[in-house]
Amino acid sequence: MPDPSVSPTLDLQLTWRGTFGRVRVFDDRVAAETSYERDALTPVPMETVRGWRIEPCDFDAVCVEFVTPGETYRVLLDTTDEQVAGLALRRALGAPLPSAS
């Protein structure tokens, strides 16, 4: 179990049109949660994530997509956070998956 007192090296979040998204990058792990396309705030099951990518969602938001064997979890972030999120996730999780489009 990760130590909850450890601060993340990056903590990005966005409340956008009634949804919430957050990506937290720690030295040893990534944590994310989203309510986008969901009935409630849902933690992303990072232990089952097989890949990630960043895709446009709208003119003022991007989606960090965490792909698991069963589904894709989309976490909304501000477009201004796209580059820093991409760099941090690449360092923590490896290269992104190819674009879905």
CSV table of C-alpha atoms in Angstrom, one decimal:
chain,number,residue,atom,x,y,z
A,1,MET,CA,0.0,0.0,0.0
A,2,PRO,CA,1.4,3.4,-1.0
A,3,ASP,CA,2.2,5.9,1.8
A,4,PRO,CA,-0.6,8.5,1.6
A,5,SER,CA,1.7,11.1,3.3
A,6,VAL,CA,4.0,11.2,0.3
A,7,SER,CA,3.4,14.2,-1.9
A,8,PRO,CA,3.1,13.8,-5.7
A,9,THR,CA,5.8,15.2,-8.0
A,10,LEU,CA,2.9,16.4,-10.2
A,11,ASP,CA,-0.8,16.9,-9.4
A,12,LEU,CA,-3.0,18.1,-12.2
A,13,GLN,CA,-6.8,18.4,-11.9
A,14,LEU,CA,-9.7,19.9,-13.8
A,15,THR,CA,-13.3,20.5,-13.1
A,16,TRP,CA,-14.9,20.9,-16.5
A,17,ARG,CA,-18.6,21.1,-17.4
A,18,GLY,CA,-19.7,19.2,-14.3
A,19,THR,CA,-17.0,16.5,-14.5
A,20,PHE,CA,-13.8,16.1,-12.5
A,21,GLY,CA,-10.4,14.7,-13.5
A,22,ARG,CA,-7.2,14.3,-11.6
A,23,VAL,CA,-3.8,12.8,-12.4
A,24,ARG,CA,-1.1,12.5,-9.7
A,25,VAL,CA,2.4,11.3,-10.5
A,26,PHE,CA,4.6,10.1,-7.6
A,27,ASP,CA,8.1,8.8,-7.7
A,28,ASP,CA,7.0,5.2,-7.7
A,29,ARG,CA,3.4,5.3,-9.2
A,30,VAL,CA,0.6,7.2,-10.9
A,31,ALA,CA,-2.8,7.7,-9.5
A,32,ALA,CA,-5.8,9.0,-11.4
A,33,GLU,CA,-9.6,9.5,-11.0
A,34,THR,CA,-12.3,10.7,-13.2
A,35,SER,CA,-16.0,11.3,-13.4
A,36,TYR,CA,-16.0,11.9,-17.2
A,37,GLU,CA,-18.4,9.5,-18.9
A,38,ARG,CA,-19.1,7.9,-15.5
A,39,ASP,CA,-22.0,8.0,-13.0
A,40,ALA,CA,-19.6,8.9,-10.1
A,41,LEU,CA,-16.0,9.7,-9.4
A,42,THR,CA,-14.1,6.6,-10.2
A,43,PRO,CA,-10.4,5.7,-9.5
A,44,VAL,CA,-8.5,4.4,-12.5
A,45,PRO,CA,-7.3,0.9,-11.7
A,46,MET,CA,-3.7,1.6,-12.5
A,47,GLU,CA,-2.6,-1.9,-11.7
A,48,THR,CA,-4.5,-3.1,-14.8
A,49,VAL,CA,-3.5,-0.2,-17.1
A,50,ARG,CA,-1.8,-1.5,-20.3
A,51,GLY,CA,-1.1,1.8,-21.9
A,52,TRP,CA,-1.9,5.5,-22.0
A,53,ARG,CA,-2.2,8.3,-24.5
A,54,ILE,CA,-3.4,11.9,-24.6
A,55,GLU,CA,-6.2,12.8,-27.1
A,56,PRO,CA,-8.1,16.0,-27.8
A,57,CYS,CA,-11.6,16.1,-26.1
A,58,ASP,CA,-12.7,19.6,-26.9
A,59,PHE,CA,-11.2,23.0,-27.8
A,60,ASP,CA,-10.4,23.6,-24.1
A,61,ALA,CA,-9.7,20.1,-22.7
A,62,VAL,CA,-7.6,17.0,-23.4
A,63,CYS,CA,-8.2,13.5,-22.3
A,64,VAL,CA,-5.6,11.3,-20.8
A,65,GLU,CA,-6.7,7.9,-21.8
A,66,PHE,CA,-5.7,5.0,-19.5
A,67,VAL,CA,-6.3,1.7,-21.4
A,68,THR,CA,-7.1,-1.4,-19.5
A,69,PRO,CA,-8.1,-4.8,-20.9
A,70,GLY,CA,-11.8,-4.1,-20.3
A,71,GLU,CA,-12.2,-0.4,-20.9
A,72,THR,CA,-10.6,3.0,-21.3
A,73,TYR,CA,-10.7,5.6,-18.6
A,74,ARG,CA,-10.6,9.2,-19.8
A,75,VAL,CA,-9.3,11.8,-17.4
A,76,LEU,CA,-9.9,15.4,-18.6
A,77,LEU,CA,-7.2,18.0,-18.2
A,78,ASP,CA,-6.7,21.5,-19.3
A,79,THR,CA,-5.0,21.9,-22.7
A,80,THR,CA,-2.3,24.0,-21.0
A,81,ASP,CA,-1.4,20.9,-18.9
A,82,GLU,CA,-1.0,18.5,-21.9
A,83,GLN,CA,2.8,18.8,-22.3
A,84,VAL,CA,3.7,18.5,-18.7
A,85,ALA,CA,1.3,15.6,-18.2
A,86,GLY,CA,2.8,13.9,-21.3
A,87,LEU,CA,6.3,14.3,-20.0
A,88,ALA,CA,5.5,13.0,-16.5
A,89,LEU,CA,3.5,10.1,-17.7
A,90,ARG,CA,6.1,9.1,-20.2
A,91,ARG,CA,8.7,9.0,-17.4
A,92,ALA,CA,6.4,7.1,-15.1
A,93,LEU,CA,4.6,4.7,-17.5
A,94,GLY,CA,6.8,4.6,-20.6
A,95,ALA,CA,5.9,5.6,-24.2
A,96,PRO,CA,2.3,6.4,-25.0
A,97,LEU,CA,0.1,4.2,-27.2
A,98,PRO,CA,-0.6,5.3,-30.8
A,99,SER,CA,-3.4,7.7,-31.3
A,100,ALA,CA,-6.9,6.1,-31.4
A,101,SER,CA,-8.0,8.3,-34.2
